[in-house]
Amino acid sequence: MADLVPAPAHCSADTAGRTRIGAGTALEARPGTEGVARWLRATVGAATGLPLPEADGREDRLVLSIEADLPPEGYRLVTDGRPARIQGGSAAGVFWGAQTFRQLLGPDAFRRAPLRPGRDWELPRLTVEDAPRFGWRGLMLDVARHFMPKEGVLRYLDLMAAHKLNVFHFHLTDDQGWRIEIERYPRLTEVASWRARTRFGHRASPLWEQKPHGGHYTRDDIREIVAYAAERHITVVPEIDVPGHSQAAIAAYPELGNADVVDTSALAVWDDWGISANVLSPGDATLRFYEGVFEEVLELFPSEFVHVGGDECRKDQWRLSPAAKARIADLGLAGEDELQAWFIGHFGTWLAERGRRLIGWDEILEGGLAPGAAVSSWRGYGGGVAAARAGHDVVMCPEQYVYLDHRQAPGDDEPVPIGFVRTLEDVYRFEPVPAELTGEEARHVLGTQANLWTEVMEDSARVDYQAFPRLAALAEVAWSRLPAPADRDFADFERRMAAHYQRLDALGVGYRPPTGPRPWQRRPGVPGRPIDGPPPNR
C-alpha cells in the first residue's frame, strides 16, 4: 500500500503488479482539466523526463476528467489498468488527485530534473477515492518580521500544494515592516519596508544584527504570486494589520499615529519584537488612508476574505489622546475597547459593500462583530467557540497547538526555543472542532491553518525547520477524516512519514529530523523564550 500523506479516505489495491508509465504514455486532458495537464507536464514531466504528449486514442495514457458524481475537491485515482485515470469533482479535485499520482511515482518525482533519463516509471495498481474534511486548509506566513523574497514564497506555494493545502494567509504588514507596494502611498515601501537593524533571538536577547533588513513585493510580484497560487488551486488571503501592529506605516506617514500624544515624526520602523504601543489614530484621515490601501489590495487579491489583523492593539495612547476621547464621545462608545470594535466594524462594512468578507484575529469579537465577518481563533479555542455560537465562521489556529514557531522538543539543541513544546505528535492530535459545539455551530468551522511567525526565523532554512515535518501533520488533520485525537494512529503516520521525508529531501526542504536538529540547524547562545509544561486547553 502506498505511503500517502495526507492519508486518503479509501485506498484499495485492486490488482497485483505494477502499472508502467513511460515515454509512450500520453496525457488526455478533458474539458476543464487543461491547467492540471500543464502542471503535470511542467512538474512531474520535468522530474521524470517523460513528455506526456496529448493523445486521446492510445491505450497507454493518463486521462484527466471532471466527474459530476464527485465532491468539488474530491478525486478518484485509478491505476489498475489502461488507461490510468484521475477524476475530480472540479479542476481542484483533479489537481489534488495529481498530487497523489506524484506521490505514487516515488520521491524522485519531486525533483526538478530526471536522475536517470529514459527510464520507465511504475505505479502500484490501486484505486484511491478521497475528499477533504475542511474547505480551509491553510498556512499563515509572516513576511513582515523577516522578509521572504518572491521566489521563496512561490516555493512555499508548491510545498502547500504538495500537501493539499489550499489557503495561503499572507501576513504582509506589521510594526517591523510593510511588504506590499501601494501606488498612491509610495513611502510605505520607500520607508516602511526597511528597518535599521534586527534583534537576533527573543526580545530579551542582547544580540543584534547590525545591518538594515527589508524588502517588498511590487504589484506585479503580487499578481504573479496570486496567479501562481491559483494555478495550484490555492487562495491567497492578504493581511493588512489595523489598528495595532502599525508602527512601520506610522513611521512612513506620521499623521496616521496619535500625534497629540507622541512625536510620531520621530518614529522609525520598529527594530524589536513584542507589541508596539504605537497604534493608528481613529481619525477620519486614517480611515480614508486605509480605504485607499484596501482599494489597491482588492485590485490585486480576488479572495473572498481580506484579513485586517485586529489583534494586540494596545490602548495606552488612545486613553491619553484628546482626539481619541473626542471620537469615543461623538460615537457614544463605552471606551477604548468599543473604539477598536468600531474601527474594525468600519472596514467590515466597507469590505462587505464591495462584495468581500472581513476576517480578523479573535480580538475583533470584543465589542461585537458585523454579520458576515469571520474569526481566526488564535488565543485558544475560546474565541472560535464564541464566534461559532454567535453565527460567525471560524478558522481554528490556536497558538498552543498550531503556532509552528513554538519549539518542537525540550532541551538546549532546539534553535531559539519559543513557547510550549509542540511535537509532531502533538500537531497530529490537534482537533480543529471543539467538542462543545453543536452540529449547527460546528458547521461554522471553515477549517484550520498553521501559523509561522518569523521573529526568530531569519531565513528560509529556519522557516523550513519550524514548518516541517509538523506542517505535514497539520495537512493530514485538515484533509483527512481522522478519529478522535486519542484514537489516531500516530505510529502509522510516522511510518508513512518515513517515505515522506524522502519526498521532502527531493524538494530540498530543511526539515527537523526525527532524531533532532542537525548541527547547522542549531543556534547556540541565541536566547529564546521556552514555556514549560503542557499548554492550556483553552
Coordinates of C-alpha atoms in Angstrom, one line a residue:
M1 CA 0.0 0.0 0.0
A2 CA 1.2 3.5 -0.8
D3 CA 2.5 5.7 2.0
L4 CA 0.4 8.7 1.2
V5 CA 0.4 12.0 3.2
P6 CA -2.2 13.1 3.9
A7 CA -4.0 9.8 4.3
P8 CA -6.8 9.2 1.8
A9 CA -10.3 8.3 2.7
H10 CA -10.2 5.0 0.7
C11 CA -7.3 3.2 -0.9
S12 CA -7.6 -0.3 -2.3
A13 CA -5.2 -2.4 -4.2
D14 CA -7.3 -4.0 -7.0
T15 CA -4.6 -6.0 -8.9
A16 CA -1.2 -7.4 -8.1
G17 CA 1.7 -6.0 -10.0
R18 CA 2.6 -2.5 -11.3
T19 CA 1.4 -0.1 -13.9
R20 CA 4.2 1.2 -16.1
I21 CA 4.5 4.8 -17.2
G22 CA 7.0 5.5 -19.9
A23 CA 8.0 7.7 -22.9
G24 CA 5.0 6.3 -24.8
T25 CA 2.4 7.3 -22.1
A26 CA 0.1 10.1 -23.3
L27 CA -1.9 12.6 -21.4
E28 CA -5.5 13.2 -22.3
A29 CA -6.9 16.4 -20.7
R30 CA -10.7 16.5 -21.0
P31 CA -12.5 19.8 -20.7
G32 CA -11.7 21.8 -17.6
T33 CA -8.5 19.9 -16.7
E34 CA -6.1 21.7 -19.1
G35 CA -4.4 23.6 -16.2
V36 CA -3.7 20.3 -14.3
A37 CA -2.2 18.9 -17.5
R38 CA 0.1 21.9 -17.8
W39 CA 1.2 21.4 -14.2
L40 CA 1.8 17.7 -14.7
R41 CA 4.0 18.3 -17.7
A42 CA 5.9 21.2 -16.1
T43 CA 6.4 19.5 -12.8
V44 CA 6.1 15.7 -13.0
G45 CA 7.2 15.8 -16.6
A46 CA 10.4 17.7 -15.7
A47 CA 11.2 15.3 -12.8
T48 CA 10.6 12.1 -14.8
G49 CA 11.8 13.2 -18.2
L50 CA 8.5 11.9 -19.7
P51 CA 7.0 14.1 -22.4
L52 CA 3.4 13.1 -21.7
P53 CA 2.1 14.1 -25.2
E54 CA -1.5 15.0 -25.7
A55 CA -3.4 12.0 -27.2
D56 CA -6.9 10.6 -26.7
G57 CA -6.7 7.4 -28.8
R58 CA -3.9 5.2 -27.5
E59 CA -4.4 2.7 -24.7
D60 CA -1.3 3.8 -22.8
R61 CA -2.4 7.1 -21.5
L62 CA -3.4 9.0 -18.4
V63 CA -6.9 10.5 -18.6
L64 CA -7.9 13.7 -16.6
S65 CA -11.6 14.4 -16.3
I66 CA -14.2 16.2 -14.2
E67 CA -17.0 13.9 -13.0
A68 CA -20.3 15.1 -11.5
D69 CA -20.5 12.2 -9.0
L70 CA -17.5 13.5 -7.0
P71 CA -17.5 16.3 -4.5
P72 CA -15.8 19.6 -5.7
E73 CA -12.4 18.9 -4.2
G74 CA -12.8 15.1 -4.2
Y75 CA -10.9 12.9 -6.6
R76 CA -10.7 9.3 -7.8
L77 CA -7.4 7.9 -9.0
V78 CA -7.4 4.6 -10.8
T79 CA -4.1 2.9 -11.8
D80 CA -5.2 -0.8 -12.1
G81 CA -5.4 -0.9 -15.9
R82 CA -5.3 1.2 -19.0
P83 CA -6.0 4.0 -19.3
A84 CA -5.0 5.3 -15.9
R85 CA -7.5 7.9 -14.7
I86 CA -7.5 10.9 -12.4
Q87 CA -11.1 12.1 -12.0
G88 CA -12.2 15.1 -9.9
G89 CA -15.4 16.9 -8.9
S90 CA -13.7 20.0 -10.2
A91 CA -10.4 21.1 -11.6
A92 CA -9.2 21.4 -8.0
G93 CA -10.2 17.8 -7.3
V94 CA -8.3 16.6 -10.4
F95 CA -5.3 18.6 -9.1
W96 CA -5.3 17.0 -5.7
G97 CA -5.5 13.6 -7.5
A98 CA -2.5 14.6 -9.5
Q99 CA -0.6 15.3 -6.2
T100 CA -1.4 11.8 -5.1
F101 CA -0.3 10.4 -8.5
R102 CA 3.0 12.2 -8.0
Q103 CA 3.5 10.6 -4.6
L104 CA 2.8 7.2 -6.0
L105 CA 5.6 7.6 -8.5
G106 CA 8.2 7.9 -5.7
P107 CA 10.4 10.6 -4.2
D108 CA 12.4 11.2 -7.5
A109 CA 9.2 12.6 -9.0
F110 CA 9.7 15.6 -6.7
R111 CA 13.0 16.6 -8.2
R112 CA 13.4 19.3 -10.9
A113 CA 15.1 17.1 -13.4
P114 CA 15.4 13.4 -14.1
L115 CA 18.1 11.4 -12.4
R116 CA 18.1 8.6 -15.0
P117 CA 16.7 9.9 -18.3
G118 CA 14.9 7.4 -20.4
R119 CA 13.8 5.1 -17.5
D120 CA 10.3 3.9 -17.2
W121 CA 8.3 4.6 -14.0
E122 CA 5.9 2.3 -12.1
L123 CA 2.8 2.9 -10.1
P124 CA 1.1 0.5 -7.7
R125 CA -2.2 -0.8 -9.2
L126 CA -4.9 0.6 -6.9
T127 CA -7.9 2.9 -6.6
V128 CA -7.9 5.9 -4.4
E129 CA -11.1 7.7 -3.6
D130 CA -10.7 10.8 -1.5
A131 CA -12.1 14.2 -0.5
P132 CA -11.1 16.8 2.2
R133 CA -12.7 17.2 5.5
F134 CA -12.3 21.0 5.5
G135 CA -12.6 23.6 2.8
W136 CA -10.0 25.9 4.6
R137 CA -6.7 24.1 4.9
G138 CA -4.2 26.8 5.4
L139 CA -0.8 28.2 6.2
M140 CA -0.1 31.7 7.5
L141 CA 3.3 33.0 6.6
D142 CA 4.6 36.2 8.3
V143 CA 6.9 38.1 5.9
A144 CA 6.7 41.3 7.8
R145 CA 9.2 40.4 10.6
H146 CA 11.6 38.7 8.3
F147 CA 11.1 39.3 4.6
M148 CA 10.9 36.3 2.3
P149 CA 11.8 37.1 -1.3
K150 CA 9.3 36.2 -4.0
E151 CA 11.0 33.0 -5.1
G152 CA 10.7 31.7 -1.5
V153 CA 7.0 32.5 -1.4
L154 CA 6.5 30.6 -4.7
R155 CA 8.4 27.7 -3.3
Y156 CA 6.1 27.6 -0.3
L157 CA 3.1 27.6 -2.5
D158 CA 4.5 24.5 -4.2
L159 CA 5.1 22.9 -0.8
M160 CA 1.5 23.7 0.2
A161 CA 0.2 22.2 -3.0
A162 CA 2.2 19.0 -2.4
H163 CA 0.3 18.7 0.9
K164 CA -3.1 19.6 -0.4
L165 CA -3.2 22.8 1.5
N166 CA -5.4 25.5 -0.3
V167 CA -5.3 28.8 1.7
F168 CA -2.2 30.9 1.9
H169 CA -2.7 33.6 4.6
F170 CA -0.1 36.3 3.6
H171 CA 0.8 38.4 6.6
L172 CA 2.1 41.5 4.7
T173 CA 2.4 44.3 7.3
D174 CA 3.4 44.8 10.9
D175 CA 5.4 47.1 13.2
Q176 CA 8.7 45.8 11.7
G177 CA 7.9 46.1 8.0
W178 CA 5.5 46.8 5.2
R179 CA 5.8 44.4 2.3
I180 CA 3.3 45.4 -0.4
E181 CA 3.6 48.2 -2.9
I182 CA 0.7 50.7 -2.7
E183 CA 1.0 53.1 -5.6
R184 CA -0.8 56.1 -4.0
Y185 CA 1.4 55.8 -0.8
P186 CA 5.0 55.3 -2.1
R187 CA 6.6 55.9 1.4
L188 CA 5.1 52.6 2.5
T189 CA 7.8 50.9 0.5
E190 CA 10.4 53.7 0.4
V191 CA 10.4 54.0 4.2
A192 CA 8.2 51.4 5.9
S193 CA 9.7 48.3 4.2
W194 CA 13.2 48.7 5.8
R195 CA 14.4 48.8 9.4
A196 CA 17.9 49.8 10.5
R197 CA 18.7 46.6 12.5
T198 CA 17.2 43.4 13.8
R199 CA 17.2 41.8 17.2
F200 CA 18.6 38.2 17.0
G201 CA 16.5 35.9 19.1
H202 CA 13.7 36.6 21.5
R203 CA 13.1 40.2 22.5
A204 CA 15.1 39.6 25.8
S205 CA 18.1 38.7 23.7
P206 CA 21.1 41.1 23.9
L207 CA 22.1 40.2 20.4
W208 CA 21.6 42.4 17.3
E209 CA 22.2 42.0 13.6
Q210 CA 23.6 45.5 12.9
K211 CA 22.5 45.8 9.2
P212 CA 19.3 47.0 7.5
H213 CA 16.7 44.4 6.8
G214 CA 13.8 44.7 4.5
G215 CA 12.2 44.3 1.1
H216 CA 8.8 44.4 -0.5
Y217 CA 6.7 42.9 -3.3
T218 CA 5.8 45.0 -6.2
R219 CA 2.3 45.0 -7.6
D220 CA 3.4 42.7 -10.4
D221 CA 5.1 40.4 -7.8
I222 CA 1.8 40.1 -6.0
R223 CA 0.0 39.4 -9.3
E224 CA 2.5 36.7 -10.0
I225 CA 2.1 35.2 -6.6
V226 CA -1.7 35.2 -6.8
A227 CA -1.7 33.7 -10.3
Y228 CA 0.9 31.0 -9.3
A229 CA -1.2 30.1 -6.3
A230 CA -4.4 30.0 -8.4
E231 CA -2.8 27.5 -10.8
R232 CA -2.3 25.3 -7.8
H233 CA -5.9 25.9 -6.5
I234 CA -4.6 27.9 -3.6
T235 CA -6.4 31.1 -2.5
V236 CA -4.2 33.9 -1.2
V237 CA -5.8 35.8 1.7
P238 CA -3.9 39.1 2.4
E239 CA -3.5 40.6 5.8
I240 CA -3.1 44.3 6.3
D241 CA -2.9 44.9 10.1
V242 CA -5.1 47.6 11.7
P243 CA -5.3 49.4 14.1
G244 CA -2.4 47.8 16.1
H245 CA 0.9 46.4 14.7
S246 CA 1.2 49.5 12.6
Q247 CA 4.4 51.3 13.6
A248 CA 6.0 50.8 10.2
A249 CA 3.1 52.6 8.5
I250 CA 3.2 55.4 11.0
A251 CA 7.0 55.8 10.5
A252 CA 6.3 56.4 6.8
Y253 CA 3.2 58.6 7.4
P254 CA 3.3 60.1 10.9
E255 CA -0.2 61.6 10.5
L256 CA -1.5 58.1 10.9
G257 CA -0.4 57.9 14.5
N258 CA -1.6 59.6 17.7
A259 CA 0.4 62.8 17.2
D260 CA -1.4 64.5 20.0
V261 CA 0.3 62.0 22.4
V262 CA 3.7 61.2 21.0
D263 CA 6.0 62.8 18.4
T264 CA 5.1 60.4 15.6
S265 CA 7.5 62.2 13.2
A266 CA 10.4 60.8 15.3
L267 CA 9.3 57.2 14.9
A268 CA 11.2 54.7 12.8
V269 CA 10.2 51.2 11.6
W270 CA 10.5 49.1 14.8
D271 CA 13.6 47.0 15.2
D272 CA 12.4 45.0 18.2
W273 CA 9.9 42.2 18.8
G274 CA 6.8 42.3 21.0
I275 CA 3.8 44.6 20.9
S276 CA 4.4 48.2 20.0
A277 CA 2.4 51.0 21.8
N278 CA 2.3 53.0 18.5
V279 CA -1.1 52.3 17.0
L280 CA -3.3 54.1 14.4
S281 CA -5.2 57.2 15.2
P282 CA -9.0 56.6 15.0
G283 CA -9.5 59.8 12.9
D284 CA -11.2 60.1 9.6
A285 CA -8.0 60.8 7.8
T286 CA -6.7 57.4 8.9
L287 CA -9.8 55.6 7.7
R288 CA -9.5 57.3 4.3
F289 CA -5.8 56.4 4.1
Y290 CA -6.5 52.7 4.7
E291 CA -9.5 52.7 2.4
G292 CA -7.0 53.7 -0.2
V293 CA -4.7 50.9 0.8
F294 CA -7.6 48.3 0.7
E295 CA -8.8 49.6 -2.7
E296 CA -5.4 48.6 -4.2
V297 CA -5.4 45.3 -2.2
L298 CA -8.8 44.4 -3.6
E299 CA -7.4 45.0 -7.1
L300 CA -4.6 42.6 -6.5
F301 CA -6.3 39.8 -4.5
P302 CA -9.6 38.3 -5.7
S303 CA -10.1 36.3 -2.5
E304 CA -13.5 36.4 -0.7
F305 CA -11.7 37.2 2.6
V306 CA -9.4 40.0 3.5
H307 CA -7.7 39.8 6.8
V308 CA -7.4 43.0 8.9
G309 CA -5.5 41.7 11.9
G310 CA -7.2 43.5 14.8
D311 CA -5.1 41.7 17.4
E312 CA -2.9 43.0 20.2
C313 CA -3.9 46.7 19.9
R314 CA -2.6 48.5 22.9
K315 CA -4.9 51.3 24.0
D316 CA -2.4 53.4 26.0
Q317 CA -2.2 56.2 23.5
W318 CA -5.9 56.3 22.9
R319 CA -6.5 56.7 26.6
L320 CA -4.3 59.8 26.6
S321 CA -5.4 61.2 23.2
P322 CA -7.8 64.1 23.2
A323 CA -8.7 63.2 19.6
A324 CA -9.5 59.5 20.5
K325 CA -11.5 60.7 23.6
A326 CA -13.5 63.0 21.3
R327 CA -14.2 60.2 18.9
I328 CA -15.4 57.9 21.7
A329 CA -17.7 60.7 22.9
D330 CA -19.0 61.5 19.4
L331 CA -19.9 57.9 18.7
G332 CA -21.4 57.3 22.2
L333 CA -19.0 54.4 22.9
A334 CA -18.2 53.0 26.3
G335 CA -14.4 53.3 26.0
E336 CA -11.3 52.3 24.1
D337 CA -12.3 48.6 23.6
E338 CA -15.5 49.7 21.8
L339 CA -13.5 52.2 19.8
Q340 CA -11.4 49.3 18.4
A341 CA -14.6 47.4 17.6
W342 CA -15.9 50.5 15.8
F343 CA -12.7 50.8 13.8
I344 CA -12.8 47.1 12.7
G345 CA -16.6 47.4 12.1
H346 CA -16.0 50.3 9.7
F347 CA -13.8 48.1 7.5
G348 CA -16.1 45.2 7.8
T349 CA -18.9 47.3 6.3
W350 CA -16.6 48.8 3.8
L351 CA -15.4 45.4 2.5
A352 CA -19.0 44.0 2.5
E353 CA -20.1 46.9 0.3
R354 CA -17.5 45.7 -2.2
G355 CA -18.5 42.0 -2.1
R356 CA -15.7 40.9 0.3
R357 CA -15.7 39.5 3.8
L358 CA -13.6 40.7 6.7
I359 CA -11.7 38.2 8.8
G360 CA -9.5 39.0 11.8
W361 CA -7.9 37.6 14.9
D362 CA -10.2 36.7 17.7
E363 CA -9.8 40.1 19.5
I364 CA -12.3 41.5 16.9
L365 CA -15.1 39.8 18.8
E366 CA -14.6 42.3 21.7
G367 CA -17.4 44.9 21.3
G368 CA -19.4 43.0 18.7
L369 CA -18.8 41.9 15.1
A370 CA -20.7 42.7 12.0
P371 CA -22.7 39.9 10.2
G372 CA -20.6 38.0 7.7
A373 CA -17.3 38.7 9.4
A374 CA -15.1 35.7 10.3
V375 CA -12.6 35.0 13.0
S376 CA -9.2 33.4 13.2
S377 CA -9.2 31.9 16.7
W378 CA -5.6 32.1 17.9
R379 CA -5.6 32.6 21.6
G380 CA -7.0 29.1 22.2
Y381 CA -10.4 27.6 21.3
G382 CA -12.4 30.1 23.3
G383 CA -12.6 32.8 20.6
G384 CA -13.7 30.2 18.0
V385 CA -16.3 28.8 20.2
A386 CA -17.8 32.2 21.0
A387 CA -17.7 33.2 17.3
A388 CA -19.4 30.0 16.1
R389 CA -22.1 30.3 18.7
A390 CA -22.7 33.9 17.6
G391 CA -23.1 32.6 14.0
H392 CA -19.7 33.7 12.6
D393 CA -17.4 31.5 10.5
V394 CA -14.2 30.4 12.2
V395 CA -10.7 29.3 11.2
M396 CA -9.2 27.4 14.1
C397 CA -5.5 28.2 14.7
P398 CA -4.9 28.2 18.5
E399 CA -1.3 29.2 19.3
Q400 CA -0.9 26.4 21.8
Y401 CA -1.3 23.8 19.1
V402 CA -0.5 25.1 15.6
Y403 CA 1.8 28.0 16.0
L404 CA 4.8 26.4 14.3
D405 CA 7.2 29.0 15.7
H406 CA 6.9 27.1 19.0
R407 CA 9.7 24.7 19.8
Q408 CA 9.5 21.1 18.7
A409 CA 11.2 19.4 21.7
P410 CA 12.7 20.3 25.1
G411 CA 16.4 20.6 25.5
D412 CA 19.2 23.0 24.6
D413 CA 19.6 21.8 21.0
E414 CA 16.4 23.4 19.7
P415 CA 17.2 26.6 17.9
V416 CA 15.9 29.8 19.6
P417 CA 13.2 27.9 21.6
I418 CA 9.9 29.7 21.7
G419 CA 6.8 28.8 23.7
F420 CA 5.4 25.4 24.5
V421 CA 6.8 22.1 23.2
R422 CA 4.7 21.1 20.2
T423 CA 5.9 17.8 18.9
L424 CA 4.9 16.2 15.6
E425 CA 2.5 14.0 17.5
D426 CA 1.0 17.0 19.3
V427 CA 0.1 18.6 16.0
Y428 CA -1.2 15.3 14.6
R429 CA -3.6 15.0 17.6
F430 CA -4.9 18.5 17.2
E431 CA -8.6 18.6 16.7
P432 CA -10.0 21.8 15.0
V433 CA -13.6 21.3 16.0
P434 CA -14.2 21.8 19.8
A435 CA -16.3 19.1 21.3
E436 CA -18.7 21.5 23.0
L437 CA -20.0 22.9 19.7
T438 CA -23.4 21.6 18.5
G439 CA -23.6 20.2 15.0
E440 CA -25.1 23.5 13.7
E441 CA -22.4 25.5 15.4
A442 CA -19.6 23.2 14.2
R443 CA -20.6 24.0 10.6
H444 CA -19.2 27.5 11.2
V445 CA -15.7 26.0 11.5
L446 CA -14.3 26.6 8.0
G447 CA -11.2 24.7 8.8
T448 CA -7.8 25.2 10.2
Q449 CA -4.3 26.6 9.5
A450 CA -0.8 26.5 10.8
N451 CA 0.8 29.9 11.6
L452 CA 4.5 30.7 11.0
W453 CA 5.5 33.9 12.8
T454 CA 9.1 34.8 11.8
E455 CA 10.6 36.9 14.6
V456 CA 13.2 34.3 15.2
M457 CA 13.2 32.8 11.6
E458 CA 15.9 34.9 9.9
D459 CA 15.9 33.0 6.6
S460 CA 14.1 30.2 4.6
A461 CA 16.2 27.5 6.2
R462 CA 14.8 28.5 9.6
V463 CA 11.3 28.6 8.2
D464 CA 11.7 25.1 6.8
Y465 CA 12.9 23.8 10.1
Q466 CA 10.0 25.2 12.1
A467 CA 7.4 24.2 9.4
F468 CA 8.4 20.7 8.7
P469 CA 7.6 17.9 9.4
R470 CA 4.8 19.4 11.5
L471 CA 3.1 21.1 8.5
A472 CA 2.6 17.6 7.1
A473 CA 0.8 16.6 10.2
L474 CA -1.4 19.7 10.1
A475 CA -2.2 18.9 6.4
E476 CA -3.5 15.5 7.4
V477 CA -5.6 16.9 10.2
A478 CA -7.1 19.4 7.8
W479 CA -7.6 17.0 4.9
S480 CA -8.3 13.5 6.4
R481 CA -11.3 12.5 8.4
L482 CA -9.3 11.3 11.4
P483 CA -10.7 9.6 14.6
A484 CA -10.8 11.4 17.9
P485 CA -7.3 12.7 18.9
A486 CA -6.6 9.9 21.4
D487 CA -7.6 7.3 18.8
R488 CA -5.4 8.5 16.0
D489 CA -2.8 6.0 14.7
F490 CA 0.3 8.1 15.1
A491 CA 2.6 5.1 14.6
D492 CA 1.1 4.6 11.2
F493 CA 1.6 8.3 10.4
E494 CA 5.2 8.0 11.5
R495 CA 5.6 5.0 9.2
R496 CA 4.2 6.9 6.2
M497 CA 6.4 9.9 7.1
A498 CA 9.5 7.7 6.7
A499 CA 8.6 7.7 3.0
H500 CA 7.5 11.3 3.0
Y501 CA 10.9 12.5 4.3
Q502 CA 12.4 11.2 1.1
R503 CA 10.0 13.4 -0.8
L504 CA 10.9 16.4 1.3
D505 CA 14.6 15.6 0.7
A506 CA 14.0 15.7 -3.0
L507 CA 12.2 19.0 -2.7
G508 CA 15.2 20.4 -0.7
V509 CA 13.2 21.1 2.5
G510 CA 15.4 21.7 5.5
Y511 CA 13.1 19.9 8.0
R512 CA 13.8 18.9 11.5
P513 CA 14.9 15.2 11.5
P514 CA 13.1 12.9 13.9
T515 CA 16.3 12.5 15.9
G516 CA 16.7 16.2 16.5
P517 CA 18.3 19.2 14.8
R518 CA 21.4 18.8 12.6
P519 CA 24.4 20.8 13.8
W520 CA 23.9 23.6 11.4
Q521 CA 20.2 23.9 12.4
R522 CA 21.1 24.8 16.0
R523 CA 21.5 28.4 17.2
P524 CA 23.7 28.0 20.4
G525 CA 23.8 31.1 22.6
V526 CA 20.8 32.8 21.0
P527 CA 18.1 33.2 23.7
G528 CA 14.6 32.1 23.2
R529 CA 11.5 32.1 25.5
P530 CA 10.6 28.5 26.3
I531 CA 7.5 27.8 28.4
D532 CA 7.5 24.7 30.5
G533 CA 4.5 22.4 31.0
P534 CA 1.6 21.5 28.8
P535 CA -0.2 24.3 27.0
P536 CA -3.6 25.3 28.5
N537 CA -6.7 23.6 27.0
R538 CA -8.3 26.9 26.2

